[in-house]
PDB file of C-alpha atoms and ligand atoms in Angstrom:
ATOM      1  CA  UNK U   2     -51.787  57.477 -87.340  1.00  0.00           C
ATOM      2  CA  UNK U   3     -48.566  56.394 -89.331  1.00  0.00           C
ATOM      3  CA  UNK U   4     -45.475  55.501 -86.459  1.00  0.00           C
ATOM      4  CA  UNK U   5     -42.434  54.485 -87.202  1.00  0.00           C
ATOM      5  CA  UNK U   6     -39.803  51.996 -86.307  1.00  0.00           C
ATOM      6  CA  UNK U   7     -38.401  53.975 -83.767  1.00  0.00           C
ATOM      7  CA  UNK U   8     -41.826  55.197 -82.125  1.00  0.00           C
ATOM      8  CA  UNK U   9     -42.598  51.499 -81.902  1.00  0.00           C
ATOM      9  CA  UNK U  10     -39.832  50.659 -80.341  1.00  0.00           C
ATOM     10  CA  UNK U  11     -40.730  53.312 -77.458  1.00  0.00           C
ATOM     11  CA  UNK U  12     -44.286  52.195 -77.175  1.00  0.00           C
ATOM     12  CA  UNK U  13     -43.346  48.385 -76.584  1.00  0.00           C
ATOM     13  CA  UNK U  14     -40.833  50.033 -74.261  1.00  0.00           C
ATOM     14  CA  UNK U  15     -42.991  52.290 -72.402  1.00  0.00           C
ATOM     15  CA  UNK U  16     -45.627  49.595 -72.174  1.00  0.00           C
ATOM     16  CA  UNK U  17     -43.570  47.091 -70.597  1.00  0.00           C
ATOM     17  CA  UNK U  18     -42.237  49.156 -68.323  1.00  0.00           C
ATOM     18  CA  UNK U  19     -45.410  50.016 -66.917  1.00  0.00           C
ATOM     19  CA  UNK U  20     -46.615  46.269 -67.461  1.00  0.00           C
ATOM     20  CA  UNK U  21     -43.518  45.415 -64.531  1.00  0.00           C
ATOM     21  CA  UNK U  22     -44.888  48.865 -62.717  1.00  0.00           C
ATOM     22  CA  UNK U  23     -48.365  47.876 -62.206  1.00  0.00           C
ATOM     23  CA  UNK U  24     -47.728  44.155 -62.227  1.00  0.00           C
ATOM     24  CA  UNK U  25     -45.391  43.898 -59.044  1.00  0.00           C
ATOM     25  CA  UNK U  26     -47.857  44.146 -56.364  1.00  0.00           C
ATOM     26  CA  UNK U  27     -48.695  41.318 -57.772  1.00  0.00           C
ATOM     27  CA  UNK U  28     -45.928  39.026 -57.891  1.00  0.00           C
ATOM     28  CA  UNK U  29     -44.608  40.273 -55.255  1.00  0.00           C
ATOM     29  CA  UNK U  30     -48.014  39.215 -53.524  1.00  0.00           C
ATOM     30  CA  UNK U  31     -47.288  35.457 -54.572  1.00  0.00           C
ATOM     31  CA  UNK U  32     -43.985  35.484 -52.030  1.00  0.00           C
ATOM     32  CA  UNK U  33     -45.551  36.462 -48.888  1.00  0.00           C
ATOM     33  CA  UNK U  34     -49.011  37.582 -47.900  1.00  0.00           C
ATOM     34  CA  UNK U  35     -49.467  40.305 -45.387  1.00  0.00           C
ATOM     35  CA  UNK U  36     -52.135  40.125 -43.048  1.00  0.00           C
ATOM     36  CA  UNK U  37     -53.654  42.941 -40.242  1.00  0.00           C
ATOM     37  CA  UNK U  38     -53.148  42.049 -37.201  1.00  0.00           C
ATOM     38  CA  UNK U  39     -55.837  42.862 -34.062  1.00  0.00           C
ATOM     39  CA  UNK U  40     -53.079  46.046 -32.826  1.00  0.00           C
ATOM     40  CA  UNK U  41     -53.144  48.235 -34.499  1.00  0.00           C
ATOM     41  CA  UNK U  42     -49.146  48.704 -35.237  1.00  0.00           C
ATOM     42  CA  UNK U  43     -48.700  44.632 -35.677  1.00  0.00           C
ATOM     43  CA  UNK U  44     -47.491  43.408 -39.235  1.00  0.00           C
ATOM     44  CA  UNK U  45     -47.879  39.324 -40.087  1.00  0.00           C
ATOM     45  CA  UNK U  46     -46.726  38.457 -42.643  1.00  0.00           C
ATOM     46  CA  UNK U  47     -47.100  34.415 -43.842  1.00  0.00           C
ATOM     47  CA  UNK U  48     -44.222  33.159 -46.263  1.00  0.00           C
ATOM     48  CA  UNK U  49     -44.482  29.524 -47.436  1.00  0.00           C
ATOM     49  CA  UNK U  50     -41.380  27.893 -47.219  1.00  0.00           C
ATOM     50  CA  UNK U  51     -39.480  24.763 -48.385  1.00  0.00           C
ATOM     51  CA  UNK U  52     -41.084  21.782 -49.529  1.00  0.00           C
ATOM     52  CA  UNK U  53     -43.365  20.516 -46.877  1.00  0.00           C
ATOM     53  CA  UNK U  54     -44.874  23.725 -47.949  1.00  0.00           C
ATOM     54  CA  UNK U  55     -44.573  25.298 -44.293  1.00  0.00           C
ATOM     55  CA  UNK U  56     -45.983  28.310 -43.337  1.00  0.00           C
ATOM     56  CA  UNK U  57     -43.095  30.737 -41.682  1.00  0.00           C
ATOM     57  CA  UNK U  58     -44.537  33.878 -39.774  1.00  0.00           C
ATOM     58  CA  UNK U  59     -42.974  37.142 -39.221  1.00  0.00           C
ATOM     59  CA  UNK U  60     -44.251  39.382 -36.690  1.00  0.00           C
ATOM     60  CA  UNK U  61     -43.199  43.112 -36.670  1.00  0.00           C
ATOM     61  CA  UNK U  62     -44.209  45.856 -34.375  1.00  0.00           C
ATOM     62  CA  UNK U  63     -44.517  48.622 -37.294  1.00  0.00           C
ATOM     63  CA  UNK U  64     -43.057  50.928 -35.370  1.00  0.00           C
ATOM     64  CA  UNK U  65     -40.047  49.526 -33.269  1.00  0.00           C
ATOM     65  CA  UNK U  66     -39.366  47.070 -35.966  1.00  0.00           C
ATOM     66  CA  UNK U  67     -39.144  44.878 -33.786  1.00  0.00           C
ATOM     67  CA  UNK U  68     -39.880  41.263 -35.148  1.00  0.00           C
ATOM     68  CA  UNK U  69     -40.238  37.330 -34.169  1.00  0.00           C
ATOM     69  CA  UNK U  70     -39.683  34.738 -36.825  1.00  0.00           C
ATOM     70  CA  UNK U  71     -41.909  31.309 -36.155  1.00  0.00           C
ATOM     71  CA  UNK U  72     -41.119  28.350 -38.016  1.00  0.00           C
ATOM     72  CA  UNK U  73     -38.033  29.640 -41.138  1.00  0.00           C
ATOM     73  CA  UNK U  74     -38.502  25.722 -42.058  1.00  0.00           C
ATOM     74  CA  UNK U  75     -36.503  26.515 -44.971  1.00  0.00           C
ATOM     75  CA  UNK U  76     -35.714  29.563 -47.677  1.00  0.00           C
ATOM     76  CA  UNK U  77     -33.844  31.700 -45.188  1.00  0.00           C
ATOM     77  CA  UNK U  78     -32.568  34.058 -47.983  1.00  0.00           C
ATOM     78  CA  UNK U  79     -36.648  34.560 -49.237  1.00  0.00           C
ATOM     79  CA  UNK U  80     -37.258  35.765 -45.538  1.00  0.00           C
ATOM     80  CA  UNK U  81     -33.970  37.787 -45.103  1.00  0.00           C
ATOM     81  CA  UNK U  82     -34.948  40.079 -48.347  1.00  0.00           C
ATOM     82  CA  UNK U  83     -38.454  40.119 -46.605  1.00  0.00           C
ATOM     83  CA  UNK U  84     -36.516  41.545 -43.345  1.00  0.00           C
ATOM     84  CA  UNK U  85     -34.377  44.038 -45.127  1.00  0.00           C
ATOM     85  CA  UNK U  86     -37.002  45.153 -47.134  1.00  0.00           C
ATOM     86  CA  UNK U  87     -39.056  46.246 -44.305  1.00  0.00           C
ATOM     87  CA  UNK U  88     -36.232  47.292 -41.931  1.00  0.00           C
ATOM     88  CA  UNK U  89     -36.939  44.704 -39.387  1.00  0.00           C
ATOM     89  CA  UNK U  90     -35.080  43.962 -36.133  1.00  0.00           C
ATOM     90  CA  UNK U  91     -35.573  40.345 -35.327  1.00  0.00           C
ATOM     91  CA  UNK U  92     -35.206  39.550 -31.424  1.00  0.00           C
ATOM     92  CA  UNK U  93     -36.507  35.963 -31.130  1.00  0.00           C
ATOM     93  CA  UNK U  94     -36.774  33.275 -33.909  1.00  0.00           C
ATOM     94  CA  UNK U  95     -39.598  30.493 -32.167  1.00  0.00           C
ATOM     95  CA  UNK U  96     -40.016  27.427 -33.255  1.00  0.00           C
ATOM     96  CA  UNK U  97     -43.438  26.191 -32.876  1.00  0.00           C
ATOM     97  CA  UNK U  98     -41.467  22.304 -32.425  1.00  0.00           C
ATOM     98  CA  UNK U  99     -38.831  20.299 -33.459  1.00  0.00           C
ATOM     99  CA  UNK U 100     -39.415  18.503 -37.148  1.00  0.00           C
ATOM    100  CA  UNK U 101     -36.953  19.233 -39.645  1.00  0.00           C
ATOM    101  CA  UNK U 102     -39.392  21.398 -41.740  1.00  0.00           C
ATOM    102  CA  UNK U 103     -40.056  23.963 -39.201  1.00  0.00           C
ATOM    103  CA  UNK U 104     -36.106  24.273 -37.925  1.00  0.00           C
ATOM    104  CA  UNK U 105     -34.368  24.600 -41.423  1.00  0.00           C
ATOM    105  CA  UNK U 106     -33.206  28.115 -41.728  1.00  0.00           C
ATOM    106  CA  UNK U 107     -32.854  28.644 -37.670  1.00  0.00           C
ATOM    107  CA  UNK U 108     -28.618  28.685 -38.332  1.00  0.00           C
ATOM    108  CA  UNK U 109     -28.842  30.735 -40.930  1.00  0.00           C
ATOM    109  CA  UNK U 110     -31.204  33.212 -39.856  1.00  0.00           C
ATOM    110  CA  UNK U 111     -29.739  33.277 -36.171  1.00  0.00           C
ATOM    111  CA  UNK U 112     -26.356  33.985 -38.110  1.00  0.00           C
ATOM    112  CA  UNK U 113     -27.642  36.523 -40.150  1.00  0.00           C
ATOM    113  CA  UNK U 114     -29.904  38.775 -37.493  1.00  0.00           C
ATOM    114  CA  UNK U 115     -28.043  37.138 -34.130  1.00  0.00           C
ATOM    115  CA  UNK U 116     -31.852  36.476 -32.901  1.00  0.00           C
ATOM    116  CA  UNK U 117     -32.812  34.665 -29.743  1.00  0.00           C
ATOM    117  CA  UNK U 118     -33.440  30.980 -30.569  1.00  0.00           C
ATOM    118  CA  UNK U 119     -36.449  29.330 -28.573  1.00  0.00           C
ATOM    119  CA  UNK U 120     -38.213  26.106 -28.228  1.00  0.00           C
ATOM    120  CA  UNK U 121     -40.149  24.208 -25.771  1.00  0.00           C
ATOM    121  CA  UNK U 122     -37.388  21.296 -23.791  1.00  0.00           C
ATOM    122  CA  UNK U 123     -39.723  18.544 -24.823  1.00  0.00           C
ATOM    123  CA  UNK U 124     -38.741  19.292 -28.430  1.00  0.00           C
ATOM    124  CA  UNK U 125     -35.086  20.403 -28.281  1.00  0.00           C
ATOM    125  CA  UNK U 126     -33.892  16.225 -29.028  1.00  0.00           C
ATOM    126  CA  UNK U 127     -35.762  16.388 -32.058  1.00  0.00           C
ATOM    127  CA  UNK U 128     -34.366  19.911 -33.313  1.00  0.00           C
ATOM    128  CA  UNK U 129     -30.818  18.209 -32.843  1.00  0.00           C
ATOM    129  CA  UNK U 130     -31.679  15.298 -35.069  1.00  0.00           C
ATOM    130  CA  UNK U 131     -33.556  17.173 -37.584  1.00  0.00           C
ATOM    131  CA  UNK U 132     -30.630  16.612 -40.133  1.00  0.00           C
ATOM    132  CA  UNK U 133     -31.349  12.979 -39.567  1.00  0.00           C
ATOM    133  CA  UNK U 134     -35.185  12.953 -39.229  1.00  0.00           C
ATOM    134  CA  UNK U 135     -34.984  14.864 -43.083  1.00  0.00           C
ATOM    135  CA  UNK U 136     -32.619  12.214 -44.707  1.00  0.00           C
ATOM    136  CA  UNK U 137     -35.574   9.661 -44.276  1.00  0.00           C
ATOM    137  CA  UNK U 138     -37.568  11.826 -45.854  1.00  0.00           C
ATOM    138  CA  UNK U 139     -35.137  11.974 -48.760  1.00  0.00           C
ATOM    139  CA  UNK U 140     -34.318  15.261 -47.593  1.00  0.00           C
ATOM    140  CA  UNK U 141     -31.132  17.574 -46.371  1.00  0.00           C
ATOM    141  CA  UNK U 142     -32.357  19.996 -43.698  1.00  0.00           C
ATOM    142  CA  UNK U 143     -29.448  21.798 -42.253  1.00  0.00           C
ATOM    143  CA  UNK U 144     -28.304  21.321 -38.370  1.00  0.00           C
ATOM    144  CA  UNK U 145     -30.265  24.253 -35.991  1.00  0.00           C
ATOM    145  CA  UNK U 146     -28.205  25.805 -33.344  1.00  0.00           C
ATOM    146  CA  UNK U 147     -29.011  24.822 -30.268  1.00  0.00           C
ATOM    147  CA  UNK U 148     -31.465  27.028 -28.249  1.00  0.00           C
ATOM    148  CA  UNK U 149     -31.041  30.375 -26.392  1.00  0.00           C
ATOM    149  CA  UNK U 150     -33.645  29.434 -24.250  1.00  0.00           C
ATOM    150  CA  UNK U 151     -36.338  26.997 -23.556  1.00  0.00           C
ATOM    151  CA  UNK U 152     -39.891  28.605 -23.375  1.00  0.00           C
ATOM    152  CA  UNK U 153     -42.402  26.787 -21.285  1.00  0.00           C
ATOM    153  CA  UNK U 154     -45.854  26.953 -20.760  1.00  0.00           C
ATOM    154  CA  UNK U 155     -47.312  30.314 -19.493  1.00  0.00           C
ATOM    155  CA  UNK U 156     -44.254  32.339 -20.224  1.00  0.00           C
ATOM    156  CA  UNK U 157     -44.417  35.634 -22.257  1.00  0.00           C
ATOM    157  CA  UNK U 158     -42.274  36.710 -25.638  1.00  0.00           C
ATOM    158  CA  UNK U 159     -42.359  40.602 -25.929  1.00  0.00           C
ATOM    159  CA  UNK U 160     -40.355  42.096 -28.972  1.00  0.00           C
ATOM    160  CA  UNK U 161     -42.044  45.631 -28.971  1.00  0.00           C
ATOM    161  CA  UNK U 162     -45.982  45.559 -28.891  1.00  0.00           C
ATOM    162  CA  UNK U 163     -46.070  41.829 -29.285  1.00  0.00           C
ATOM    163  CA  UNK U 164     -47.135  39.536 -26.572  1.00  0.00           C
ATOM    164  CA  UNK U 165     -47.096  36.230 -27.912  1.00  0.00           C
ATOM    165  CA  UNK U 166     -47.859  33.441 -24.813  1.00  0.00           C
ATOM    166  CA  UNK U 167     -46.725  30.369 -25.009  1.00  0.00           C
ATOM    167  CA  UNK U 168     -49.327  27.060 -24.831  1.00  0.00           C
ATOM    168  CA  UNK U 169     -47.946  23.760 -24.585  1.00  0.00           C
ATOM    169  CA  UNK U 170     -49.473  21.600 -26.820  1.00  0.00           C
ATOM    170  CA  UNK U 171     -47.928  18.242 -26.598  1.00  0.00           C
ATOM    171  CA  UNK U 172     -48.678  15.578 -28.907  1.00  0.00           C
ATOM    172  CA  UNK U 173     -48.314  15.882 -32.538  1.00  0.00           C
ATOM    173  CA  UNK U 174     -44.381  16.204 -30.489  1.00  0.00           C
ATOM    174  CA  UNK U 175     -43.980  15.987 -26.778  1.00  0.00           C
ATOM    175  CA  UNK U 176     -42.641  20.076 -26.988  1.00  0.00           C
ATOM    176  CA  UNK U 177     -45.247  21.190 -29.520  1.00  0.00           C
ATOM    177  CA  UNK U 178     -45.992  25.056 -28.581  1.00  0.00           C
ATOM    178  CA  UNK U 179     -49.165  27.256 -29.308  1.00  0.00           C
ATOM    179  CA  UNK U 180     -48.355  31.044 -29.680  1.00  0.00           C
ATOM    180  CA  UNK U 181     -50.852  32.924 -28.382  1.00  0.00           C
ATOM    181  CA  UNK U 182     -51.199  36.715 -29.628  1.00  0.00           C
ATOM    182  CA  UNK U 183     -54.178  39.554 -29.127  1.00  0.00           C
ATOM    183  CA  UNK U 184     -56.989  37.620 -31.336  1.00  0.00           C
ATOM    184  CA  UNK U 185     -55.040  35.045 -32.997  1.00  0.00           C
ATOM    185  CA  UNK U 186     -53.307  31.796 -32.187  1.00  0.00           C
ATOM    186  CA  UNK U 187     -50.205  30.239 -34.002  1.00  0.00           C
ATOM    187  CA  UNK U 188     -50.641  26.569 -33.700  1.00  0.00           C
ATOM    188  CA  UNK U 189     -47.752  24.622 -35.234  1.00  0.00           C
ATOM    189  CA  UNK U 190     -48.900  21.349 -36.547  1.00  0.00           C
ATOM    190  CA  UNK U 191     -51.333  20.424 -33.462  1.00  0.00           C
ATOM    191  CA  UNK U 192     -54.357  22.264 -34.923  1.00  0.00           C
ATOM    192  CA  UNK U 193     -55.081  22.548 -39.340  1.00  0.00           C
ATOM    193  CA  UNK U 194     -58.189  24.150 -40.795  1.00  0.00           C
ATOM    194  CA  UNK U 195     -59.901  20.908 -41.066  1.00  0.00           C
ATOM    195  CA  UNK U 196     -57.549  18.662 -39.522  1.00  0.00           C
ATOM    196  CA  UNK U 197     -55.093  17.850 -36.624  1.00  0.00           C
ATOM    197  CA  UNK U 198     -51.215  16.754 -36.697  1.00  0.00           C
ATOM    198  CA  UNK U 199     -50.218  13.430 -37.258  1.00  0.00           C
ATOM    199  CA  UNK U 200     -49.250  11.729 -34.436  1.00  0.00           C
ATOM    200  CA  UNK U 201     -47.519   8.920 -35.834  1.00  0.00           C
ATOM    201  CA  UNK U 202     -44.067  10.125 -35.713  1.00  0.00           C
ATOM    202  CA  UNK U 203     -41.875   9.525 -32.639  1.00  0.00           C
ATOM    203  CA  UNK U 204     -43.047  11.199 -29.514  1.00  0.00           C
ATOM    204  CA  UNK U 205     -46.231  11.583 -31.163  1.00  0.00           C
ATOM    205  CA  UNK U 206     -49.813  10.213 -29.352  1.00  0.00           C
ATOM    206  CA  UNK U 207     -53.081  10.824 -30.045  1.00  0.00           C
ATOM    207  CA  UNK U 208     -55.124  11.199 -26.891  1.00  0.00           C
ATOM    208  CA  UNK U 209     -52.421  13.926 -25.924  1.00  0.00           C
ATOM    209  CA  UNK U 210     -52.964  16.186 -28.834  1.00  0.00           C
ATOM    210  CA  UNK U 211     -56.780  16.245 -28.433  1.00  0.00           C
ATOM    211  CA  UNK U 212     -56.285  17.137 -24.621  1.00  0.00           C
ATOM    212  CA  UNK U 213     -53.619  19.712 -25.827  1.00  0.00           C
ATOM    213  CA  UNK U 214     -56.365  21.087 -28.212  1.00  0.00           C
ATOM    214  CA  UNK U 215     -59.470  20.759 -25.961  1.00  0.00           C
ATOM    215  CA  UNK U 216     -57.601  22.299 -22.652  1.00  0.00           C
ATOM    216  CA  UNK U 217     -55.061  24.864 -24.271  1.00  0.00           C
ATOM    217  CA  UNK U 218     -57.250  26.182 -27.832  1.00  0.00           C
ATOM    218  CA  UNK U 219     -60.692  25.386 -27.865  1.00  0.00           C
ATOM    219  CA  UNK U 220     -60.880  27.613 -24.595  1.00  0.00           C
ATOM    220  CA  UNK U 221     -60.086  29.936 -27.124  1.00  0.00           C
ATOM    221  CA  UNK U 222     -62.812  32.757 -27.968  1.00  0.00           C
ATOM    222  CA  UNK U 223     -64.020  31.472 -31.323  1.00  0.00           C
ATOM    223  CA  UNK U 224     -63.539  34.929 -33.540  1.00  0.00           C
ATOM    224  CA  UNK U 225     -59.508  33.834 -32.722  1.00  0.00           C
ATOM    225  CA  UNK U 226     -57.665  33.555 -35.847  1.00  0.00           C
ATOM    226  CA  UNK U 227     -55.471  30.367 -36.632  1.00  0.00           C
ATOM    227  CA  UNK U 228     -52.449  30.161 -38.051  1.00  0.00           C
ATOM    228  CA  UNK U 229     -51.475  26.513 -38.750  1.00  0.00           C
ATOM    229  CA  UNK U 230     -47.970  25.673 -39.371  1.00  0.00           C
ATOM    230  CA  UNK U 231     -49.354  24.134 -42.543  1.00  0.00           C
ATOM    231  CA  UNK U 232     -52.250  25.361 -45.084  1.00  0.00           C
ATOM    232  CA  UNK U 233     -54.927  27.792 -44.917  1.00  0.00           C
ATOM    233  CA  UNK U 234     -55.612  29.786 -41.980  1.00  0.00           C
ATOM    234  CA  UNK U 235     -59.241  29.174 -39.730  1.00  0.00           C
ATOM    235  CA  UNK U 236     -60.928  30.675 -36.619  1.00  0.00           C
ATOM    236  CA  UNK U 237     -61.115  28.627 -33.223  1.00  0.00           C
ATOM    237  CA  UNK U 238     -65.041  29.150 -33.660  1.00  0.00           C
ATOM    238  CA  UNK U 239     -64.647  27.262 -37.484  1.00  0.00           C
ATOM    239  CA  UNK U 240     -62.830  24.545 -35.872  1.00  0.00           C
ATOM    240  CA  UNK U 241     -65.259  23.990 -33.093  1.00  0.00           C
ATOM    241  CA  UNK U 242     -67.864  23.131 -35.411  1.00  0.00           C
ATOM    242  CA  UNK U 243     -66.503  22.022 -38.464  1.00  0.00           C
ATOM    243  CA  UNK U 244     -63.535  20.172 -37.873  1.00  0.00           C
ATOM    244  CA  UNK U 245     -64.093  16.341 -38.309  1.00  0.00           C
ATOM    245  CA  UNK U 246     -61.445  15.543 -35.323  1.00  0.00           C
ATOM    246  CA  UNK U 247     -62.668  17.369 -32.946  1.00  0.00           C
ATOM    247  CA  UNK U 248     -66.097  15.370 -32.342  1.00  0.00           C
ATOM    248  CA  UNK U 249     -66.921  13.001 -30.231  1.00  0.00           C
ATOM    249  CA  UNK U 250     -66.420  10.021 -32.125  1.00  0.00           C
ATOM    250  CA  UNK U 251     -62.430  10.903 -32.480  1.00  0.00           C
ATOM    251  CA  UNK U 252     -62.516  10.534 -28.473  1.00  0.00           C
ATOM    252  CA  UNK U 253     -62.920  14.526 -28.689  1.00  0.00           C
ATOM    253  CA  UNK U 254     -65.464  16.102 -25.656  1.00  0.00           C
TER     254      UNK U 254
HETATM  255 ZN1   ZN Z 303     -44.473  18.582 -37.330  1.00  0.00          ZN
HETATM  256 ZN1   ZN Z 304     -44.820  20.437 -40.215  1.00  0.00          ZN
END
């Protein structure tokens, strides 16, 4: 087959077009992942944001659009495209506590949607000194507004079909919060797949935490999924046997 100039030109054409076509799922699958939720209508999606590589969560009832935020630690214009894109309505933006990589895009989101802010008391100091906390990490995390509200343990966050209940989970922060949804668990930084949150940092204390995990998420069932406010996601069951923290030598029962 003899082609031309021209014709060339509109093959290379065609096939890049349909390269960018066929090819966007998949980019667009390296900004956010999109997970099923146990109901049925519930969309979570998991953006990775700023970079103490922190994993933001958006929760959307599919159809009231109603959404949470947890943890916009940073990239607030990343999760407002996300928002617009799917035509969300966000009523509450939680954070899970206080360190300047969870709180970084709270102002800007709050001024952008005019969503409920929310955090546990124990970790509302440390939200209004996150600008400081982030210099000594060489950083320059943005001031948060300060809260709507103050959740505490036991109470309920509804935006539509979700029910997220709130655990205290002091130690990794004295206001650290678990998130507690149909068959999965948002745990901040008190629980990792593999790991536990530091709990060197002021306010911080070891024997705490592990109480906080043993009382409030090991009671769990163990097919509950975890979202950690860092890394990979786990099950409560994985955890329970696999996690090197959680045994008795670490002081864990
Ligand atoms: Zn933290
Ligand atoms: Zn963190």
């Amino acid at each position: 087959m003899i082609v031309n100039k021209a014709e060339r030109h509109n093959v290379i054409y065609v096939f890049i077009v349909l390269s960018v076509i066929f090819l966007s799922p998949w980019l667009i699958g390296f900004r956010y992942q999109q997970y099923t939720g146990e109901k049925k209508d519930m969309m979570l999606i998991r953006l990775v944001v700023g970079p103490l590589q922190v994993n933001c969560f958006i929760l959307a009832d599919e159809k009231t659009k109603e959404a949470v935020i947890i943890d916009p630690g940073d990239d607030a214009q990343e999760i407002l495209k996300i928002i617009k894109e799917k035509g969300l309505k966000v009523k509450y933006i939680i954070n899970t506590h206080g360190h300047f990589d969870h709180i970084g895009a709270n102002r800007a989101l709050k001024d952008a949607t005019g969503a409920e802010l929310l955090i546990h008391e124990g970790d509302a100091p440390m939200m209004a000194s996150a600008p400081m906390q982030s210099r000594a990490f060489g950083m320059n995390t943005p001031s948060s507004p300060l809260a709507d509200r103050y959740v505490k343990h036991g109470d309920m966050i509804k935006a539509g079909e979700i029910s997220l209940k709130v655990l205290h989970t002091p130690g990794h922060s004295p206001g650290g919060i678990g998130l507690l949804e149909q068959g999965m668990v948002f745990t901040g930084d008190a629980l990792f797949a593999g790991s536990i949150g530091r709990t060197d940092l002021p306010g911080g204390d070891l024997t705490t935490l592990l109480r906080s995990i043993k009382t409030n998420l090991m009671t769990l069932p163990d097919d509950t999924k975890v979202f950690c406010g860092h890394g990979p996601a786990s099950t409560i069951g994985e955890e329970r046997k696999e996690n090197p923290f959680l045994n008795r030598q670490s002081g864990f029962e």
